[in-house]
CSV table of C-alpha atoms in Angstrom, one decimal:
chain,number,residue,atom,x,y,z
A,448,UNK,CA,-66.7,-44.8,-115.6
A,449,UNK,CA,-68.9,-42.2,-116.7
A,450,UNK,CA,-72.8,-42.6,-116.3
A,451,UNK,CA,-73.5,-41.3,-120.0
A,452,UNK,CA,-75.0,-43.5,-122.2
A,453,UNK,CA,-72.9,-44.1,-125.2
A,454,UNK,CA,-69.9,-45.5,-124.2
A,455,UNK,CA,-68.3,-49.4,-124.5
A,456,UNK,CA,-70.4,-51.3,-122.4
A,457,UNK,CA,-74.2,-50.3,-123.6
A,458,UNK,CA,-72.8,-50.7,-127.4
A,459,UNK,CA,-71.6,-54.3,-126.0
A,460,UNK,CA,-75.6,-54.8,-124.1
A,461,UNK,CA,-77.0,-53.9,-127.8
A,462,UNK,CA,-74.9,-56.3,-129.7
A,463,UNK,CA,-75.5,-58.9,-127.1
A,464,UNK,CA,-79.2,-58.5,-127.2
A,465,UNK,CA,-79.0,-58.4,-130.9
A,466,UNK,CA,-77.1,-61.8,-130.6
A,467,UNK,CA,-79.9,-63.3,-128.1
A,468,UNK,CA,-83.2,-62.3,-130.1
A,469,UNK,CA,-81.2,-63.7,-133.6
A,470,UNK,CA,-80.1,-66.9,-131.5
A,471,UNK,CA,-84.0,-67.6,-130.6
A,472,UNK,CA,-84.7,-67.5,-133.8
A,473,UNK,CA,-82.3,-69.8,-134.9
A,474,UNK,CA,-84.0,-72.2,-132.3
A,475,UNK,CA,-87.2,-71.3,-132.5
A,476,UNK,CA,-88.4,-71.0,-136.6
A,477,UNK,CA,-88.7,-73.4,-138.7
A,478,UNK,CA,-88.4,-72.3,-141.9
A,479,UNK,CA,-84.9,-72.2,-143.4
A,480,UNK,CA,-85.0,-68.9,-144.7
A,481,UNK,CA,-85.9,-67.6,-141.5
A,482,UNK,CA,-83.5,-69.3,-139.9
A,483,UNK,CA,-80.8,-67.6,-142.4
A,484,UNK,CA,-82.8,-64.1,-141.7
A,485,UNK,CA,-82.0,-65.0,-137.7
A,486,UNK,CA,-78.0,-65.6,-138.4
A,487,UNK,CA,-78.2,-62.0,-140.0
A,488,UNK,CA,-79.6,-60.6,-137.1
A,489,UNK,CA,-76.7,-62.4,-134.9
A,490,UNK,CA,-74.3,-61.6,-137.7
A,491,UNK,CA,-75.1,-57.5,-136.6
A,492,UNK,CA,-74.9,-57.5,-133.3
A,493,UNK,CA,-71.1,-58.9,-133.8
A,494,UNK,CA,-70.7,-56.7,-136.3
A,495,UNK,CA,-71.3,-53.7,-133.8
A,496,UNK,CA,-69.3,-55.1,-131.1
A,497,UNK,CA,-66.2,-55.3,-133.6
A,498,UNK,CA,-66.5,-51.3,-134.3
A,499,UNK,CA,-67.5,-50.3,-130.9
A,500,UNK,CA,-64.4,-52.4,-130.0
A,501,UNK,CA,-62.7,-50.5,-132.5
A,502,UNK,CA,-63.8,-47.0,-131.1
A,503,UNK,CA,-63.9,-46.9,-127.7
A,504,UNK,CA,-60.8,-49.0,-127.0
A,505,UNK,CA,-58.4,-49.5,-129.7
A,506,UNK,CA,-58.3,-45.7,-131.6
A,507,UNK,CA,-54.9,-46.2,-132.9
A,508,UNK,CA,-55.8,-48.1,-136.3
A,509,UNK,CA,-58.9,-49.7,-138.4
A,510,UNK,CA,-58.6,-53.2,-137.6
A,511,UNK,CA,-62.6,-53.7,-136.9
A,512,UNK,CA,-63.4,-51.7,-139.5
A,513,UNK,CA,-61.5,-54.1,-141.7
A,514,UNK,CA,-62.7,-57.1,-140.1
A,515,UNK,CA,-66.2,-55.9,-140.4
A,516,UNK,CA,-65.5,-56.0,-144.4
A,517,UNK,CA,-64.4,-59.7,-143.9
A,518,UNK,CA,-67.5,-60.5,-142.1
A,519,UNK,CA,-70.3,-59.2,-144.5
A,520,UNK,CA,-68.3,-60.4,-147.5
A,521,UNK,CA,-68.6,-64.0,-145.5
A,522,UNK,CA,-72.2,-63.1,-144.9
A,523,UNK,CA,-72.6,-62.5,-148.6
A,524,UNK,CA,-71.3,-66.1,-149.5
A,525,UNK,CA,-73.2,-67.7,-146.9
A,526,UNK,CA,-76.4,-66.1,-148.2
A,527,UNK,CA,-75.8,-66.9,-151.8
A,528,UNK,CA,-74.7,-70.7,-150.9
A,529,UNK,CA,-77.5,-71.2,-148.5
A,530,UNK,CA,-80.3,-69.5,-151.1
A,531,UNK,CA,-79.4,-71.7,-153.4
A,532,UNK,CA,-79.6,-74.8,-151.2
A,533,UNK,CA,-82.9,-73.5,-150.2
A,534,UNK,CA,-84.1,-73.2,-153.6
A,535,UNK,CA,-82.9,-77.1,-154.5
A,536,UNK,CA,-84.7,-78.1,-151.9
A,537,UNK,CA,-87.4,-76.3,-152.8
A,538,UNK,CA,-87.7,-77.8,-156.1
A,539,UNK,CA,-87.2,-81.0,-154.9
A,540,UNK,CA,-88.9,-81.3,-152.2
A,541,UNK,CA,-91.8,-78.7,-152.1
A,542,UNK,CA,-91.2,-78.1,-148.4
A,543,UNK,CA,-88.4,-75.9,-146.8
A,544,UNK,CA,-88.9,-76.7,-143.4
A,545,UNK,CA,-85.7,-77.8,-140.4
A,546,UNK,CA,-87.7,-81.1,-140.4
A,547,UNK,CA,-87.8,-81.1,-143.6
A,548,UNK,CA,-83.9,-81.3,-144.1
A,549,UNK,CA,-83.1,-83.5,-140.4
A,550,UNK,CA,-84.7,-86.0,-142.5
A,551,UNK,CA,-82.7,-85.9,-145.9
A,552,UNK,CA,-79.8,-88.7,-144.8
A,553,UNK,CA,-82.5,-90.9,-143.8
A,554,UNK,CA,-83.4,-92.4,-147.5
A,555,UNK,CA,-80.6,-92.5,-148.9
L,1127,UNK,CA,-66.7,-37.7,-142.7
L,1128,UNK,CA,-67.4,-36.9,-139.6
L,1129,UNK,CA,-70.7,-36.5,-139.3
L,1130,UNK,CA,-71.8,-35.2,-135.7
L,1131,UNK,CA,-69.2,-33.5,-133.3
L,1132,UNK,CA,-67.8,-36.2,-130.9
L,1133,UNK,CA,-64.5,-34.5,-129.6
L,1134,UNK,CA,-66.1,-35.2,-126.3
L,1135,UNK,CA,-66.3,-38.8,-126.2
L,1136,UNK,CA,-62.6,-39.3,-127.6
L,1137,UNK,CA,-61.5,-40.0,-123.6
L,1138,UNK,CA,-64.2,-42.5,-122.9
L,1139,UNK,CA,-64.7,-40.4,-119.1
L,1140,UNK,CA,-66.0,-37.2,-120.6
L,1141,UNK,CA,-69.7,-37.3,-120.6
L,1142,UNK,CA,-70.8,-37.0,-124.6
L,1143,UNK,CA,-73.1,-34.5,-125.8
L,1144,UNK,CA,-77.2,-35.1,-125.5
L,1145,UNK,CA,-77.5,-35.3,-129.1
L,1146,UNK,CA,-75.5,-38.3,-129.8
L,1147,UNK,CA,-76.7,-40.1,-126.3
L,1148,UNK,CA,-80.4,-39.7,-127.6
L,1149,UNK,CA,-79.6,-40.7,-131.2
L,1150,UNK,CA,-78.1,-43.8,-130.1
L,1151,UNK,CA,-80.8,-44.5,-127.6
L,1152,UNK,CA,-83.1,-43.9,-130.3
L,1153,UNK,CA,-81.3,-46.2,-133.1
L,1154,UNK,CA,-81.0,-48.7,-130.1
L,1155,UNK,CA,-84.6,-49.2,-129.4
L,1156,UNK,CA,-85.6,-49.0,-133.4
L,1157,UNK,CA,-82.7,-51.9,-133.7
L,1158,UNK,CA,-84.4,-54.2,-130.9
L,1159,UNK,CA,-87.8,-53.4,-131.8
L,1160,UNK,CA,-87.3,-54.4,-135.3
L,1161,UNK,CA,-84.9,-57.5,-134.6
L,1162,UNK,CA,-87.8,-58.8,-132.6
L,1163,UNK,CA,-89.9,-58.5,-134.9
L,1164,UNK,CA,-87.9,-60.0,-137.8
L,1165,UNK,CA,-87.9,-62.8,-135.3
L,1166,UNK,CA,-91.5,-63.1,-134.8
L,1167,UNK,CA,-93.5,-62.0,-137.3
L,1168,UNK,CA,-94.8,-64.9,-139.7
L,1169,UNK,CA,-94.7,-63.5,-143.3
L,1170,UNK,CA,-90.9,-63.5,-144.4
L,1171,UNK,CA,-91.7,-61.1,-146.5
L,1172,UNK,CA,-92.1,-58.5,-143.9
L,1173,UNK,CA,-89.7,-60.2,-142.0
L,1174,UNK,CA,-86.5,-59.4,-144.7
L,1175,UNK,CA,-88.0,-55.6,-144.7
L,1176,UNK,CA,-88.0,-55.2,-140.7
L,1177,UNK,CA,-84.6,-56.6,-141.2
L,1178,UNK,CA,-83.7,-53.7,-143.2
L,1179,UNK,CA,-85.3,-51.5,-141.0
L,1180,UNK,CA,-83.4,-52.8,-138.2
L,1181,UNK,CA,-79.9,-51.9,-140.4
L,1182,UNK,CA,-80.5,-48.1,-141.1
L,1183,UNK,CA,-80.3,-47.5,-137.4
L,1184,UNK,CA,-77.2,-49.7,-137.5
L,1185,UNK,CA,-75.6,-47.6,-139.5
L,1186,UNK,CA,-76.6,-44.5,-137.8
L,1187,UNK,CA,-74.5,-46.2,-134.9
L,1188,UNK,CA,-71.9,-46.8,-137.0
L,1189,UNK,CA,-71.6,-43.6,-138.0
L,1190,UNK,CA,-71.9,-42.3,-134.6
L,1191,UNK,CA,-68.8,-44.8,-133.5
L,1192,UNK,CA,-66.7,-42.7,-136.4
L,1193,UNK,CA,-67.0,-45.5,-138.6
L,1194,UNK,CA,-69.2,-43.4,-141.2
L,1195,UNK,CA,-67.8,-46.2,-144.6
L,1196,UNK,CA,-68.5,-48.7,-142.4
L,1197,UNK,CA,-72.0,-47.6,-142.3
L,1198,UNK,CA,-72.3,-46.9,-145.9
L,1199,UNK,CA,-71.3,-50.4,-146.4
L,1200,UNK,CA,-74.0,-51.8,-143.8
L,1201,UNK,CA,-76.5,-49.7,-146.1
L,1202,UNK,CA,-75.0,-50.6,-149.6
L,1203,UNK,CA,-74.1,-54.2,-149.2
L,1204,UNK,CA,-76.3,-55.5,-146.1
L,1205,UNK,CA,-79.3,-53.8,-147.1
L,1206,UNK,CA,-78.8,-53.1,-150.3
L,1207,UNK,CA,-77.6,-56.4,-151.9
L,1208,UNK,CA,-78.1,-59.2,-149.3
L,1209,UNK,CA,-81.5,-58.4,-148.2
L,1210,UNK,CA,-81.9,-57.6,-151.6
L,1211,UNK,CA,-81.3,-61.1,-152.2
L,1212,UNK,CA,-83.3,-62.9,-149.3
L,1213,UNK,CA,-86.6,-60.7,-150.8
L,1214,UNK,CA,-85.9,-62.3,-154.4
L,1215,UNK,CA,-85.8,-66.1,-152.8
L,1216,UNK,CA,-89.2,-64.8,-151.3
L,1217,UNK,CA,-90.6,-63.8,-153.6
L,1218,UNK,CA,-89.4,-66.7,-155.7
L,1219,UNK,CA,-90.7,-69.7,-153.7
L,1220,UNK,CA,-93.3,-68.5,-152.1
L,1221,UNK,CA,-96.3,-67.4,-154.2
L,1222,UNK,CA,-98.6,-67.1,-151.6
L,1223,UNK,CA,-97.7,-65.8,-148.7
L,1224,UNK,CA,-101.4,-65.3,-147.4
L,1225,UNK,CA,-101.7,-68.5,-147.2
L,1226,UNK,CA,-101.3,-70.0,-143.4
L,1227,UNK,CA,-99.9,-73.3,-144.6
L,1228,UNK,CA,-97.5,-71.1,-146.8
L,1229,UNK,CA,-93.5,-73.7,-147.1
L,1230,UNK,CA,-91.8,-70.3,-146.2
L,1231,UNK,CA,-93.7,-69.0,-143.2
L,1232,UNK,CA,-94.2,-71.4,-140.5
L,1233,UNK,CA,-93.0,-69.7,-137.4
L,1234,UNK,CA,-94.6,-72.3,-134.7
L,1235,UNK,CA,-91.7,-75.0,-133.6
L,1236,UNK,CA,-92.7,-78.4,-135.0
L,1237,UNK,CA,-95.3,-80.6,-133.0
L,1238,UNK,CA,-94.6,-81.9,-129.4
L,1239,UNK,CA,-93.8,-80.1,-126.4
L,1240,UNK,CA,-92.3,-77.1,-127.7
L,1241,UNK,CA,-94.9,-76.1,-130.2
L,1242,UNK,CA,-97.2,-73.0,-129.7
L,1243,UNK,CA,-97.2,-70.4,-127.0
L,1244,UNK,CA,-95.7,-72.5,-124.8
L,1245,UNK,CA,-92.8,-73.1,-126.8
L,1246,UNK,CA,-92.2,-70.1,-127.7
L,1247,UNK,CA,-92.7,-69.2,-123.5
L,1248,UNK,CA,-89.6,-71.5,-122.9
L,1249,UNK,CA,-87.7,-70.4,-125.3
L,1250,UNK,CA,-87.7,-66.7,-124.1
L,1251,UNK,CA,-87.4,-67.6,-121.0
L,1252,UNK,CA,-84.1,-69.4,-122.2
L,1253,UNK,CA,-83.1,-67.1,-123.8
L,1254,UNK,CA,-83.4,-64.1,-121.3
L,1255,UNK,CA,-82.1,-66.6,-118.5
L,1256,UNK,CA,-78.9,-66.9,-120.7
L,1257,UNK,CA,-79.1,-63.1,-120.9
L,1258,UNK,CA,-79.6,-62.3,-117.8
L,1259,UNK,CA,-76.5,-64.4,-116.5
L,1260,UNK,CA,-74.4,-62.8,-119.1
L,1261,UNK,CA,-75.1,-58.9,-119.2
L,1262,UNK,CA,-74.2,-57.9,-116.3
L,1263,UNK,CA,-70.7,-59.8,-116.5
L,1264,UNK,CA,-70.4,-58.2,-120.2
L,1265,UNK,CA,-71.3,-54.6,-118.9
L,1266,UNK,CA,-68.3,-54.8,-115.7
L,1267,UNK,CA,-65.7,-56.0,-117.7
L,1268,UNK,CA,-66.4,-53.6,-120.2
L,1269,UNK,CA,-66.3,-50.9,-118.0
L,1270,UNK,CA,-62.7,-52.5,-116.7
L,1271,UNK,CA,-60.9,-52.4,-120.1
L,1272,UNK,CA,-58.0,-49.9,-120.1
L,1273,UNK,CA,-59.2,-47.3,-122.5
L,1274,UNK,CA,-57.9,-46.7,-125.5
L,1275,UNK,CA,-58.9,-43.4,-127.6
L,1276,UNK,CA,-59.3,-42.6,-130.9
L,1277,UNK,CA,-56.1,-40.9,-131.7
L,1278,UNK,CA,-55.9,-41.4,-135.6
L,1279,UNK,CA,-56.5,-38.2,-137.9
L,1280,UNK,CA,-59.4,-39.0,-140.2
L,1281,UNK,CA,-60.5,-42.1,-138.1
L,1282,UNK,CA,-63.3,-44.1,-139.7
L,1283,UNK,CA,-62.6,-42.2,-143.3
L,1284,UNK,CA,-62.5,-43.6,-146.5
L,1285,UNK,CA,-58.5,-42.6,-147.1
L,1286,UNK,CA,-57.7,-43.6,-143.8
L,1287,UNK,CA,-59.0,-47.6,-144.5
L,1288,UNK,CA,-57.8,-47.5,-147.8
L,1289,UNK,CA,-54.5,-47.1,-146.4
L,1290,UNK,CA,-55.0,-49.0,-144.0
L,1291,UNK,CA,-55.4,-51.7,-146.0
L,1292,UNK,CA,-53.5,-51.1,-149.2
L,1293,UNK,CA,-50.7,-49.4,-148.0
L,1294,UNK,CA,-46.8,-51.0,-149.1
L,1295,UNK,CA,-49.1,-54.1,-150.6
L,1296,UNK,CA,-45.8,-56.0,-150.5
L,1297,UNK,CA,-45.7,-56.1,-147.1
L,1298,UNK,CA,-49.0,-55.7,-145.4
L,1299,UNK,CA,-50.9,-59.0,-144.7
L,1300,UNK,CA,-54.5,-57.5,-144.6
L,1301,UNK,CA,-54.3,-56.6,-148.3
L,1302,UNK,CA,-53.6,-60.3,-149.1
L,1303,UNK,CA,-56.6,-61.2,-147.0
L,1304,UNK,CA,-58.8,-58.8,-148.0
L,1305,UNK,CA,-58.4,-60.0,-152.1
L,1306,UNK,CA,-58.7,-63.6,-150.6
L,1307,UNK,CA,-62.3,-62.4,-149.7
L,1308,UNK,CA,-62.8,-62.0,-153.6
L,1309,UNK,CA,-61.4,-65.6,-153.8
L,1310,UNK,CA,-63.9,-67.1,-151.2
L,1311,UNK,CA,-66.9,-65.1,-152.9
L,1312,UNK,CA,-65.6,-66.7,-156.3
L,1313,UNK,CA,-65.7,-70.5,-154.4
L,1314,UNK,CA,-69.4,-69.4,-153.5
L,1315,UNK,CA,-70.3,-68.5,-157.0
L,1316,UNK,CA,-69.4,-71.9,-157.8
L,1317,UNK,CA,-70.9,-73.9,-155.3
L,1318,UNK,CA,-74.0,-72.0,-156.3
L,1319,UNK,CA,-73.3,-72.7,-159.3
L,1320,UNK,CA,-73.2,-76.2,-159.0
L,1321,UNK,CA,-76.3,-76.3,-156.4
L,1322,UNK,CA,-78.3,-75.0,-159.2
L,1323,UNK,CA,-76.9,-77.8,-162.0
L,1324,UNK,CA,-79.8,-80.5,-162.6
L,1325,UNK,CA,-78.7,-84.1,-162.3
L,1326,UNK,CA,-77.7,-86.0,-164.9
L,1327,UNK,CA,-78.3,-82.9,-167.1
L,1328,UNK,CA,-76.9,-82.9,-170.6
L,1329,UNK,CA,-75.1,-79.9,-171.8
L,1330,UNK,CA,-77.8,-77.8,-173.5
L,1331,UNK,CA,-78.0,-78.3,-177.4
L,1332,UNK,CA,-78.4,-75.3,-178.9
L,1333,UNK,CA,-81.6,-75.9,-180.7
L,1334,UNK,CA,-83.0,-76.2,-177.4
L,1335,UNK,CA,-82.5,-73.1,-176.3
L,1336,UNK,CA,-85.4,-70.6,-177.4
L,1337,UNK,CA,-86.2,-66.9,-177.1
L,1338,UNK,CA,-90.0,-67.5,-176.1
L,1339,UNK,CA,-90.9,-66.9,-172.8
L,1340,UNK,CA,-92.7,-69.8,-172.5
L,1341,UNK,CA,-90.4,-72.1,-173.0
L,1342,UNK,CA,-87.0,-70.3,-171.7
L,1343,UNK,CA,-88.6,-71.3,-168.3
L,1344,UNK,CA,-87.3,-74.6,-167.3
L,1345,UNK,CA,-89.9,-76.8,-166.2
L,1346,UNK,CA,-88.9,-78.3,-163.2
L,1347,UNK,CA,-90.2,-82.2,-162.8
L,1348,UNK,CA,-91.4,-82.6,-158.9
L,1349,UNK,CA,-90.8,-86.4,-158.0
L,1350,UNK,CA,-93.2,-86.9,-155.8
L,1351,UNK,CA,-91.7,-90.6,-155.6
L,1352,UNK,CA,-89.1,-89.7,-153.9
L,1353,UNK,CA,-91.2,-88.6,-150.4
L,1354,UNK,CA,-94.2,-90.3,-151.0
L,1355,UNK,CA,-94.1,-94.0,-149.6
């Protein structure tokens, strides 16, 4: 392989480190809203690895290119379904924390 | 739309111009730098807008991989409309984001032995352990993948996905998925919908509904029954 920087496998090293730092926030915060803001970060660094993909190895059509629309119109759902269950929560319970939800099947 | 010259790179061996190897090193470290950040900062706030930060240089790269719509999109509908959306949330619950004890903020683990620095020690620790197993696997097998060249004329352009993707619609499947996305954003307008329905709630009369200010907001009852024994 070639020893210059932009090529397949340091696209695939930046979408994986995107992946790790979004995956310790997923762990790590607490608040629901950052935990959605975390799954956006992870949500990017797959999206890069799907046109990198698409670039250095597979020339012939726009499949990632066209997968990449699928996955933001997915992340667009998942942000307005999971906004809104913040904000019930919100409303109901004053509090948005991961505890905060681990405890809702408790009292029912 | 082919913004920067990248005839060189089309064989995957050829060593590609300094230009685009510092502009991607460039938009690399801003991505990181910023995705950390997003990570650890405390006020969400600032957190959605180092997100955003973090996606301009993504969509430099995009545009750098020949993927230039794709990286209009990232800017239009990541940046543009989701984050967009996130900020509004934000904003909207969270009315004090000074405030330590702020609902929204709260970046410290809950109590026990992961809370604090020493949590947050472990979990990088995890999390670069994880890395550190899996880079260098990801890095040799990409380098063993047969190569595969971009041979399309206008690769990456707008006329090129379009037919791509709409071309003989009789026959090509990724125009049927694409307009299911439509259908799936539709099932999440209602589910949102729904989320945002009150219990119990009557249909609104229409004497209730008024044009002051003060009283188009709904007022939302707390029950602080429900949490409080």
């Amino acid at each position: 392989m070639s020893v210059s920087l932009f090529n397949l496998p340091d696209c695939l090293v930046l979408s994986l480190l995107l992946v790790l730092i979004g995956s310790y926030g997923v762990f790590r915060r607490r608040s629901l809203i950052m935990i959605l803001l975390s799954v956006e970060v992870m949500l990017n660094g797959v999206n890069l690895s799907l046109v990198s993909f698409n670039f250095f190895r597979w020339g012939a059509t726009e499949a990632s290119h066209y997968l990449y629309m699928l996955s933001i119109g997915v992340a667009a759902v998942e942000a307005a379904v999971g906004l809104s269950m913040i904000i019930v929560l919100f409303k109901n319970y004053n509090d948005i924390s991961r505890d905060r939800v681990a405890q809702l099947g408790e009292r029912a | 739309m082919r913004g920067v010259n990248l005839s060189s790179t089309r064989s995957g061996t050829v060593p590609v111009s300094p230009v685009v190897e510092i502009t991607f090193a460039i938009s690399a470290v801003i991505i990181l730098l910023s995705s950390l950040a997003v990570v650890l900062v405390k006020n969400p706030v600032r957190a959605t807008l180092l997100l955003i930060v973090s996606f301009l240089p993504t969509s430099l790269v995009y545009i750098l991989l020949q993927a230039a719509f794709v990286g209009i999109l990232q800017i239009l509908v990541y940046a543009g409309a989701i984050m967009m959306l996130f900020t509004f949330v934000i904003m909207m619950i969270n009315p004090s984001p000074k405030d330590g004890e702020s609902p929204v903020g709260g970046s410290d683990g809950g109590e026990g032995a992961f809370s604090g620095l020493r949590g947050a020690l472990i979990g990088l620790l995890f999390v670069g352990a994880a890395g550190a197993m899996v880079l260098p696997l990801v890095y040799h097998a990409a380098s063993q993948v047969s190569v595969g060249p971009v041979t399309k004329p206008g690769f990456g352009g707008l006329a090129s996905i379009s037919a791509l993707l709409f071309e003989d619609p009789a026959n090509n499947p990724m125009t049927v998925s694409f307009e299911l996305i439509s259908f799936l954003i539709l099932v999440g307008i209602i589910a949102a919908l729904n989320f945002s329905r009150r219990k119990g709630a009557e249909p609104a009369k229409p004497d209730s509904i008024s044009t002051r200010p003060t009283e188009a907001l709904p007022i939302v009852r707390r029950e602080p029954a429900m949490d409080a024994k």
